Amino acid sequence: MGSTYRAAGGCWRPSTKEGHVGTTLVQRVAAASSSRDRVLDAAKTLALVVVVVGHSLAWHITPAITAANVLESERWLVPLTWVFQVLPIFFAAGAVSNAASLRRHGAREYLLRRSRGLATPVLIYAALWTVVLLPFGGMSQQVVGAGRFLSQLLWFAGVYLLVSSAAPVTARWAARRPLLVLGVWLLLIAGVDAVRWSGGPSWVGWVNLLLVWGWLHQLGYCIPVLRRRAGDGPAARAALALGAAALLAAAVALALFGPYSSSLVTIGGDSELSNLSPPTLVLALYGAGQVLLLVVLWPALAAFLSDDRRWAVVALVGARGIGIYLWHIPLVGCAAAIALLVGWVVVPLSPWWWVVHLLVVVVVLPLAWLIAGVAASVGRRLDRVPRLLPLPAAVAAVGAGLVVLNISVTGFATWAGSGMLGLWSSSLLNLVLLLLCWQAVGQVEADA
């Protein structure tokens, strides 16, 4: 095959070994990605794109000339958070890809590929903003705040790194006792929630940051089995559809009648338990319903994506998915900053509000894709950096995930301050530790 396809923060590019005279971009993408599961990649890509669109639409400028979440003033929009919260699909679909990579390469090589492929785009992003902002962090709290704004969404990358790093262990659990593991795991999630709403230590709730997203990843291992069962006939598909409906209904019931927020994203001023920061049983059940629904719709989605032109769009966007997720953060921030500078205050959801916000979506997505491509080019050069200080593959992978999580709390402009669980942290130290874990991997070729 004369092309390569890189989905872990990289990009598709033609091989230099042979030409592509007489072929179109669509044909080259189809050839380069012929071994990919189109539905699986589309699910992950859609999850990240929906996040970007949601963030591009969610901000607005208040009469006090401050940026805020539009949901804080327009609470009737809260049901839409159940439409835009699709990250559970990313973790579940990611488990299928992780299991396949683990089978192909073995535990050590899998960990090296995953940690380098996921950490490289984060390292480039973190290095840029730390170098730009940290020198001014001691002079202005606004700069410190900007550094935290630019880093706060990195929790996703950190958690996914940690969950993926556990795959050599969790994949074995899934193979031996899948239902038992999922059941006990879900009880642990419920137990953490119970401690949280009964007035226990606040840090206990954050245990679910790994438990909930890890459980959704664990559920993803079951997708191949569920797909085979769905293929048994209409009755099997109907049973899965009913299961999806029951799980979604259970999540909604808990949110409406339990101690949980009715929103699936965090909203300032919400007196009830957030379902995202940290995640809860509501999000776990909702994500499980999404996974079953995905399995039911799989044949229809596969048929839709069998058109190479549609698939080419998915492949080209998905190949830079992590990069798009990272670089949309400063772009949305720039849009809000410009609105603040010019004092742009309009009634939320008014026609003019929609015009500007849809324009932000139209600008942010392609611009983030382009910047992600530039960052991927830098990443390919960095991938040639040899291992200077070796570390065990598991240590490097888990270490990178923990550091990225800490960065999401500390920010990029904090010389000395609080990190995870209130522990002392520093933006400079975080960057050094991330670089240490990243280089310990050495030279590998990232795969999906």
Short mmCIF file of C-alpha atoms in Angstrom, two decimals:
data_model
loop_
_atom_site.label_atom_id
_atom_site.label_comp_id
_atom_site.label_asym_id
_atom_site.label_seq_id
_atom_site.Cartn_x
_atom_site.Cartn_y
_atom_site.Cartn_z
CA MET A 1 0.00 0.00 0.00
CA GLY A 2 1.53 3.31 -1.07
CA SER A 3 0.22 5.50 1.73
CA THR A 4 0.14 5.69 5.48
CA TYR A 5 -2.71 6.64 7.78
CA ARG A 6 -2.02 7.90 11.26
CA ALA A 7 -4.93 8.37 13.62
CA ALA A 8 -3.26 8.98 16.98
CA GLY A 9 -2.91 12.73 16.63
CA GLY A 10 -1.12 12.45 13.29
CA CYS A 11 -2.44 12.79 9.78
CA TRP A 12 -2.87 10.92 6.55
CA ARG A 13 -0.13 11.56 4.04
CA PRO A 14 0.90 10.02 0.71
CA SER A 15 3.95 7.82 0.65
CA THR A 16 7.03 9.07 -1.13
CA LYS A 17 7.80 5.58 -2.40
CA GLU A 18 5.36 5.64 -5.28
CA GLY A 19 3.29 8.22 -7.07
CA HIS A 20 -0.43 8.69 -7.25
CA VAL A 21 -0.77 9.80 -10.84
CA GLY A 22 -4.38 9.52 -11.99
CA THR A 23 -5.81 9.03 -8.49
CA THR A 24 -7.97 11.48 -6.57
CA LEU A 25 -7.64 12.48 -2.95
CA VAL A 26 -10.70 10.38 -2.13
CA GLN A 27 -9.12 7.30 -3.72
CA ARG A 28 -5.82 7.87 -1.93
CA VAL A 29 -7.54 8.24 1.44
CA ALA A 30 -9.60 5.09 0.81
CA ALA A 31 -6.48 3.13 -0.14
CA ALA A 32 -4.46 4.44 2.80
CA SER A 33 -7.19 3.56 5.29
CA SER A 34 -8.44 0.31 3.76
CA SER A 35 -7.84 -1.63 6.98
CA ARG A 36 -9.78 0.80 9.17
CA ASP A 37 -13.19 0.13 10.68
CA ARG A 38 -15.08 3.08 9.26
CA VAL A 39 -17.87 3.12 11.82
CA LEU A 40 -15.43 2.92 14.71
CA ASP A 41 -13.36 5.82 13.41
CA ALA A 42 -16.47 7.84 12.57
CA ALA A 43 -17.79 7.38 16.12
CA LYS A 44 -14.56 8.71 17.63
CA THR A 45 -14.35 11.56 15.14
CA LEU A 46 -17.96 12.60 15.66
CA ALA A 47 -17.50 12.61 19.44
CA LEU A 48 -14.61 15.08 19.22
CA VAL A 49 -16.28 17.26 16.58
CA VAL A 50 -19.45 17.52 18.68
CA VAL A 51 -17.33 18.69 21.63
CA VAL A 52 -15.73 21.40 19.49
CA VAL A 53 -19.10 22.56 18.14
CA GLY A 54 -20.59 22.59 21.64
CA HIS A 55 -17.79 24.72 23.05
CA SER A 56 -17.98 27.07 20.07
CA LEU A 57 -21.67 27.67 20.77
CA ALA A 58 -21.74 27.64 24.58
CA TRP A 59 -20.10 30.98 25.44
CA HIS A 60 -21.71 34.40 25.57
CA ILE A 61 -20.92 37.87 26.91
CA THR A 62 -23.00 39.11 29.86
CA PRO A 63 -24.12 42.73 30.39
CA ALA A 64 -21.33 42.96 32.97
CA ILE A 65 -18.87 42.36 30.09
CA THR A 66 -17.74 38.95 31.30
CA ALA A 67 -17.65 35.66 29.44
CA ALA A 68 -20.07 33.03 30.70
CA ASN A 69 -21.71 29.76 29.72
CA VAL A 70 -25.01 30.47 27.99
CA LEU A 71 -26.56 27.61 29.99
CA GLU A 72 -26.19 29.68 33.16
CA SER A 73 -28.83 32.14 31.97
CA GLU A 74 -30.78 29.91 29.58
CA ARG A 75 -31.45 26.88 31.76
CA TRP A 76 -34.17 25.62 29.43
CA LEU A 77 -31.33 24.58 27.09
CA VAL A 78 -30.07 22.00 29.60
CA PRO A 79 -31.72 19.07 27.73
CA LEU A 80 -29.36 19.82 24.83
CA THR A 81 -26.43 18.77 27.02
CA TRP A 82 -27.76 15.23 26.61
CA VAL A 83 -27.30 15.60 22.87
CA PHE A 84 -23.84 17.14 22.99
CA GLN A 85 -22.39 14.78 25.63
CA VAL A 86 -20.98 12.06 23.38
CA LEU A 87 -17.51 11.55 24.86
CA PRO A 88 -18.59 8.16 26.28
CA ILE A 89 -18.69 6.92 22.68
CA PHE A 90 -15.05 7.97 22.20
CA PHE A 91 -13.88 5.95 25.20
CA ALA A 92 -15.93 2.88 24.26
CA ALA A 93 -14.86 2.96 20.61
CA GLY A 94 -11.29 3.60 21.71
CA ALA A 95 -11.33 0.34 23.66
CA VAL A 96 -11.95 -1.63 20.47
CA SER A 97 -8.99 0.05 18.78
CA ASN A 98 -6.82 -0.41 21.87
CA ALA A 99 -7.65 -4.11 22.11
CA ALA A 100 -6.79 -4.63 18.44
CA SER A 101 -3.48 -2.79 18.81
CA LEU A 102 -2.68 -4.77 21.94
CA ARG A 103 -3.25 -8.06 20.11
CA ARG A 104 -1.06 -6.97 17.19
CA HIS A 105 1.88 -5.60 19.13
CA GLY A 106 1.93 -7.08 22.63
CA ALA A 107 1.76 -5.12 25.88
CA ARG A 108 5.11 -3.33 25.82
CA GLU A 109 4.98 -2.18 22.20
CA TYR A 110 1.32 -1.24 22.60
CA LEU A 111 2.13 1.00 25.58
CA LEU A 112 4.99 2.64 23.71
CA ARG A 113 2.84 3.36 20.66
CA ARG A 114 -0.13 4.61 22.65
CA SER A 115 1.84 6.84 25.00
CA ARG A 116 3.93 8.42 22.23
CA GLY A 117 0.98 8.79 19.85
CA LEU A 118 -1.25 10.47 22.44
CA ALA A 119 1.39 12.41 24.36
CA THR A 120 3.13 14.00 21.34
CA PRO A 121 0.31 16.41 20.37
CA VAL A 122 -0.25 17.27 24.04
CA LEU A 123 3.47 17.93 24.55
CA ILE A 124 3.58 20.33 21.59
CA TYR A 125 0.49 22.16 22.83
CA ALA A 126 1.73 22.33 26.43
CA ALA A 127 5.25 23.40 25.47
CA LEU A 128 4.01 26.28 23.33
CA TRP A 129 1.67 27.75 25.92
CA THR A 130 4.05 27.21 28.83
CA VAL A 131 6.85 29.02 26.99
CA VAL A 132 4.52 31.86 25.96
CA LEU A 133 2.67 32.38 29.24
CA LEU A 134 4.87 31.24 32.12
CA PRO A 135 7.35 34.18 31.95
CA PHE A 136 4.40 36.52 32.63
CA GLY A 137 2.64 34.31 35.16
CA GLY A 138 4.13 36.08 38.16
CA MET A 139 3.04 39.50 36.90
CA SER A 140 -0.66 39.07 36.25
CA GLN A 141 -3.47 36.91 37.58
CA GLN A 142 -5.14 37.35 34.20
CA VAL A 143 -2.25 35.50 32.57
CA VAL A 144 -2.52 32.75 35.19
CA GLY A 145 -6.24 32.53 34.45
CA ALA A 146 -5.57 32.34 30.72
CA GLY A 147 -3.11 29.51 31.34
CA ARG A 148 -5.74 27.59 33.27
CA PHE A 149 -8.39 28.22 30.63
CA LEU A 150 -6.09 26.83 27.93
CA SER A 151 -5.26 23.73 29.98
CA GLN A 152 -8.53 22.79 31.68
CA LEU A 153 -9.84 20.59 28.86
CA LEU A 154 -6.66 18.50 28.88
CA TRP A 155 -8.31 16.33 31.53
CA PHE A 156 -9.75 14.34 28.62
CA ALA A 157 -6.31 13.57 27.16
CA GLY A 158 -4.91 12.70 30.59
CA VAL A 159 -7.76 10.34 31.48
CA TYR A 160 -7.70 8.68 28.07
CA LEU A 161 -3.94 8.14 28.39
CA LEU A 162 -4.41 6.49 31.78
CA VAL A 163 -7.35 4.36 30.68
CA SER A 164 -5.50 3.26 27.54
CA SER A 165 -2.40 2.48 29.59
CA ALA A 166 -4.42 0.06 31.70
CA ALA A 167 -5.56 -1.91 28.63
CA PRO A 168 -3.02 -4.76 29.03
CA VAL A 169 -4.76 -5.53 32.34
CA THR A 170 -8.36 -4.52 31.65
CA ALA A 171 -8.48 -6.37 28.32
CA ARG A 172 -7.69 -9.60 30.19
CA TRP A 173 -10.50 -8.87 32.63
CA ALA A 174 -12.88 -8.38 29.72
CA ALA A 175 -11.85 -11.70 28.18
CA ARG A 176 -12.31 -13.70 31.39
CA ARG A 177 -15.27 -12.25 33.32
CA PRO A 178 -16.75 -9.36 31.33
CA LEU A 179 -20.14 -9.08 33.07
CA LEU A 180 -18.76 -9.61 36.57
CA VAL A 181 -16.11 -6.95 36.06
CA LEU A 182 -18.59 -4.45 34.64
CA GLY A 183 -21.08 -5.13 37.45
CA VAL A 184 -18.60 -4.75 40.31
CA TRP A 185 -17.08 -1.70 38.62
CA LEU A 186 -20.51 -0.06 38.35
CA LEU A 187 -21.16 -0.73 42.04
CA LEU A 188 -17.91 1.05 42.88
CA ILE A 189 -19.04 4.06 40.84
CA ALA A 190 -22.36 4.12 42.71
CA GLY A 191 -20.51 3.80 46.02
CA VAL A 192 -18.33 6.81 45.26
CA ASP A 193 -21.43 8.81 44.36
CA ALA A 194 -23.06 7.76 47.64
CA VAL A 195 -20.08 9.00 49.64
CA ARG A 196 -20.13 12.22 47.67
CA TRP A 197 -23.78 13.09 48.25
CA SER A 198 -23.68 11.99 51.91
CA GLY A 199 -21.16 14.71 52.75
CA GLY A 200 -17.94 12.71 52.49
CA PRO A 201 -14.57 14.23 51.58
CA SER A 202 -14.76 16.13 48.29
CA TRP A 203 -11.72 14.34 46.88
CA VAL A 204 -13.54 11.01 46.97
CA GLY A 205 -15.79 12.11 44.11
CA TRP A 206 -12.78 12.53 41.87
CA VAL A 207 -12.06 8.81 42.10
CA ASN A 208 -14.91 8.50 39.61
CA LEU A 209 -12.91 10.49 37.07
CA LEU A 210 -11.05 7.26 36.38
CA LEU A 211 -13.79 4.83 37.41
CA VAL A 212 -16.53 6.19 35.13
CA TRP A 213 -14.40 6.78 32.03
CA GLY A 214 -12.56 3.53 32.70
CA TRP A 215 -15.89 1.68 32.96
CA LEU A 216 -17.04 3.10 29.63
CA HIS A 217 -13.74 1.99 28.08
CA GLN A 218 -14.25 -1.45 29.65
CA LEU A 219 -17.74 -1.62 28.16
CA GLY A 220 -16.20 -0.86 24.78
CA TYR A 221 -14.39 -4.22 24.83
CA CYS A 222 -17.85 -5.81 24.53
CA ILE A 223 -18.71 -4.04 21.26
CA PRO A 224 -17.46 -6.86 18.97
CA VAL A 225 -19.53 -9.42 20.93
CA LEU A 226 -22.58 -7.15 20.91
CA ARG A 227 -22.22 -6.67 17.16
CA ARG A 228 -22.19 -10.41 16.61
CA ARG A 229 -25.33 -10.78 18.71
CA ALA A 230 -27.00 -7.94 16.82
CA GLY A 231 -26.33 -9.93 13.66
CA ASP A 232 -28.46 -12.83 14.91
CA GLY A 233 -31.60 -11.20 13.57
CA PRO A 234 -34.31 -8.59 14.19
CA ALA A 235 -35.16 -9.98 17.62
CA ALA A 236 -31.58 -9.58 18.82
CA ARG A 237 -31.41 -6.03 17.51
CA ALA A 238 -34.73 -5.22 19.15
CA ALA A 239 -33.43 -6.54 22.47
CA LEU A 240 -30.35 -4.33 22.21
CA ALA A 241 -32.51 -1.34 21.31
CA LEU A 242 -34.70 -1.98 24.35
CA GLY A 243 -31.58 -2.26 26.49
CA ALA A 244 -30.35 1.06 25.15
CA ALA A 245 -33.72 2.68 25.87
CA ALA A 246 -33.76 1.27 29.41
CA LEU A 247 -30.27 2.55 30.18
CA LEU A 248 -31.00 6.00 28.78
CA ALA A 249 -34.27 6.13 30.73
CA ALA A 250 -32.48 5.10 33.93
CA ALA A 251 -29.93 7.88 33.45
CA VAL A 252 -32.67 10.46 32.87
CA ALA A 253 -34.63 9.25 35.90
CA LEU A 254 -31.59 9.49 38.17
CA ALA A 255 -30.84 12.99 36.90
CA LEU A 256 -34.43 14.19 37.38
CA PHE A 257 -35.35 12.47 40.62
CA GLY A 258 -32.01 11.72 42.26
CA PRO A 259 -29.41 14.03 43.85
CA TYR A 260 -27.78 14.65 40.47
CA SER A 261 -27.77 17.65 38.17
CA SER A 262 -30.16 17.49 35.22
CA SER A 263 -27.26 18.61 33.01
CA LEU A 264 -24.56 16.38 31.55
CA VAL A 265 -22.05 19.23 31.59
CA THR A 266 -20.98 21.38 34.53
CA ILE A 267 -22.91 24.64 34.92
CA GLY A 268 -21.83 27.39 37.29
CA GLY A 269 -24.20 27.90 40.19
CA ASP A 270 -25.77 24.43 39.93
CA SER A 271 -26.55 23.27 43.48
CA GLU A 272 -26.86 19.59 42.55
CA LEU A 273 -24.09 17.07 41.92
CA SER A 274 -22.32 17.73 38.63
CA ASN A 275 -22.41 14.74 36.29
CA LEU A 276 -19.11 15.64 34.62
CA SER A 277 -16.76 17.25 37.14
CA PRO A 278 -16.41 14.62 38.49
CA PRO A 279 -18.47 12.13 36.44
CA THR A 280 -21.24 10.09 38.03
CA LEU A 281 -23.37 6.98 37.70
CA VAL A 282 -25.71 9.03 35.50
CA LEU A 283 -23.00 9.54 32.89
CA ALA A 284 -21.99 5.87 33.07
CA LEU A 285 -25.54 4.65 32.40
CA TYR A 286 -26.10 7.24 29.70
CA GLY A 287 -22.86 6.24 27.99
CA ALA A 288 -23.84 2.57 28.15
CA GLY A 289 -27.10 3.40 26.41
CA GLN A 290 -25.17 5.25 23.72
CA VAL A 291 -22.92 2.23 23.17
CA LEU A 292 -25.87 -0.14 22.70
CA LEU A 293 -27.52 2.35 20.36
CA LEU A 294 -24.30 2.56 18.34
CA VAL A 295 -24.26 -1.23 17.99
CA VAL A 296 -27.88 -1.25 16.80
CA LEU A 297 -27.14 1.45 14.22
CA TRP A 298 -23.83 -0.07 13.11
CA PRO A 299 -25.08 -1.68 9.84
CA ALA A 300 -26.81 1.53 8.76
CA LEU A 301 -23.74 3.60 9.59
CA ALA A 302 -21.48 1.15 7.74
CA ALA A 303 -23.69 1.44 4.66
CA PHE A 304 -23.62 5.23 4.86
CA LEU A 305 -19.83 5.29 5.19
CA SER A 306 -19.30 2.81 2.35
CA ASP A 307 -19.31 5.85 0.06
CA ASP A 308 -15.61 6.73 -0.24
CA ARG A 309 -16.36 10.45 -0.47
CA ARG A 310 -18.14 10.49 2.87
CA TRP A 311 -15.45 8.32 4.39
CA ALA A 312 -12.70 10.63 3.12
CA VAL A 313 -14.17 13.52 5.10
CA VAL A 314 -14.32 11.39 8.25
CA ALA A 315 -10.80 10.04 7.73
CA LEU A 316 -9.19 13.41 7.08
CA VAL A 317 -10.86 14.99 10.11
CA GLY A 318 -10.38 11.98 12.37
CA ALA A 319 -6.68 11.65 11.59
CA ARG A 320 -6.19 14.99 13.33
CA GLY A 321 -8.90 14.46 15.94
CA ILE A 322 -6.82 14.92 19.09
CA GLY A 323 -5.09 17.93 17.57
CA ILE A 324 -8.44 19.51 16.64
CA TYR A 325 -9.64 18.96 20.21
CA LEU A 326 -6.55 20.68 21.62
CA TRP A 327 -6.33 23.63 19.27
CA HIS A 328 -10.01 24.53 19.32
CA ILE A 329 -9.52 25.69 22.92
CA PRO A 330 -7.43 28.82 22.15
CA LEU A 331 -9.50 29.52 19.03
CA VAL A 332 -12.78 29.61 20.97
CA GLY A 333 -11.00 31.64 23.64
CA CYS A 334 -9.90 34.16 21.01
CA ALA A 335 -13.48 34.50 19.76
CA ALA A 336 -14.73 35.23 23.27
CA ALA A 337 -11.81 37.61 23.94
CA ILE A 338 -12.56 39.63 20.79
CA ALA A 339 -16.21 39.86 21.83
CA LEU A 340 -15.13 41.09 25.27
CA LEU A 341 -12.77 43.69 23.82
CA VAL A 342 -15.43 45.21 21.58
CA GLY A 343 -18.11 44.96 24.27
CA TRP A 344 -20.32 42.71 22.14
CA VAL A 345 -23.41 42.15 24.28
CA VAL A 346 -26.58 40.79 22.69
CA VAL A 347 -29.53 38.80 23.94
CA PRO A 348 -28.54 35.10 24.11
CA LEU A 349 -30.00 33.06 21.24
CA SER A 350 -31.14 36.15 19.36
CA PRO A 351 -30.64 36.09 15.56
CA TRP A 352 -27.42 38.15 15.77
CA TRP A 353 -26.13 35.88 18.54
CA TRP A 354 -26.67 32.84 16.32
CA VAL A 355 -25.01 34.47 13.32
CA VAL A 356 -21.83 35.17 15.28
CA HIS A 357 -21.70 31.81 17.04
CA LEU A 358 -22.31 29.81 13.88
CA LEU A 359 -19.55 31.86 12.26
CA VAL A 360 -17.27 30.84 15.14
CA VAL A 361 -18.09 27.17 14.45
CA VAL A 362 -17.39 27.60 10.74
CA VAL A 363 -14.04 29.26 11.46
CA VAL A 364 -12.86 27.19 14.44
CA LEU A 365 -13.26 23.70 12.94
CA PRO A 366 -11.21 24.16 9.74
CA LEU A 367 -8.67 26.42 11.45
CA ALA A 368 -8.15 23.90 14.25
CA TRP A 369 -7.72 21.20 11.56
CA LEU A 370 -5.04 23.26 9.82
CA ILE A 371 -3.18 24.06 13.04
CA ALA A 372 -3.39 20.39 14.04
CA GLY A 373 -1.75 19.53 10.72
CA VAL A 374 1.13 21.90 11.40
CA ALA A 375 1.50 20.48 14.90
CA ALA A 376 1.44 16.95 13.46
CA SER A 377 4.32 17.87 11.13
CA VAL A 378 6.29 19.02 14.17
CA GLY A 379 5.29 15.82 15.92
CA ARG A 380 6.66 13.66 13.11
CA ARG A 381 10.02 15.34 13.50
CA LEU A 382 9.89 14.88 17.25
CA ASP A 383 9.07 11.20 16.76
CA ARG A 384 12.62 10.74 15.49
CA VAL A 385 14.07 11.86 18.84
CA PRO A 386 15.81 8.83 20.38
CA ARG A 387 15.29 7.62 23.91
CA LEU A 388 17.72 9.46 26.18
CA LEU A 389 16.57 8.35 29.62
CA PRO A 390 14.83 4.97 29.44
CA LEU A 391 11.83 4.21 31.62
CA PRO A 392 9.63 1.10 31.66
CA ALA A 393 6.83 1.44 29.11
CA ALA A 394 4.10 1.29 31.76
CA VAL A 395 5.81 3.94 33.90
CA ALA A 396 6.19 6.28 30.93
CA ALA A 397 2.56 5.83 29.84
CA VAL A 398 0.98 6.19 33.28
CA GLY A 399 3.36 9.00 34.19
CA ALA A 400 2.41 10.96 31.07
CA GLY A 401 -1.29 10.54 31.84
CA LEU A 402 -0.90 11.73 35.43
CA VAL A 403 1.17 14.74 34.38
CA VAL A 404 -1.37 15.76 31.74
CA LEU A 405 -4.13 15.52 34.34
CA ASN A 406 -2.08 17.71 36.67
CA ILE A 407 -1.50 20.24 33.88
CA SER A 408 -5.27 20.52 33.40
CA VAL A 409 -5.53 21.79 36.98
CA THR A 410 -2.31 23.81 37.31
CA GLY A 411 -2.40 25.58 33.95
CA PHE A 412 0.48 26.90 31.86
CA ALA A 413 1.35 30.10 33.74
CA THR A 414 1.72 28.98 37.36
CA TRP A 415 5.20 29.14 38.82
CA ALA A 416 3.99 27.58 42.07
CA GLY A 417 0.44 26.68 43.00
CA SER A 418 -2.09 23.88 43.40
CA GLY A 419 -2.42 20.83 41.22
CA MET A 420 -4.45 17.65 41.55
CA LEU A 421 -6.02 17.13 44.98
CA GLY A 422 -4.61 20.48 46.11
CA LEU A 423 -1.02 19.23 46.02
CA TRP A 424 1.83 21.64 45.19
CA SER A 425 2.48 22.00 41.49
CA SER A 426 4.31 24.10 38.92
CA SER A 427 3.75 24.60 35.20
CA LEU A 428 7.48 24.36 34.56
CA LEU A 429 7.83 21.14 36.54
CA ASN A 430 4.83 19.66 34.74
CA LEU A 431 6.37 20.38 31.35
CA VAL A 432 9.70 18.84 32.39
CA LEU A 433 7.97 15.71 33.71
CA LEU A 434 5.84 15.36 30.58
CA LEU A 435 8.95 15.70 28.42
CA LEU A 436 10.69 13.08 30.56
CA CYS A 437 7.85 10.57 30.14
CA TRP A 438 7.49 11.34 26.45
CA GLN A 439 11.17 10.90 25.54
CA ALA A 440 11.36 7.68 27.55
CA VAL A 441 9.25 6.01 24.85
CA GLY A 442 11.86 6.43 22.13
CA GLN A 443 11.21 6.06 18.41
CA VAL A 444 7.93 4.38 17.51
CA GLU A 445 5.46 4.63 14.64
CA ALA A 446 2.08 5.65 16.04
CA ASP A 447 -0.95 3.68 15.01
CA ALA A 448 -4.64 3.91 15.75
#
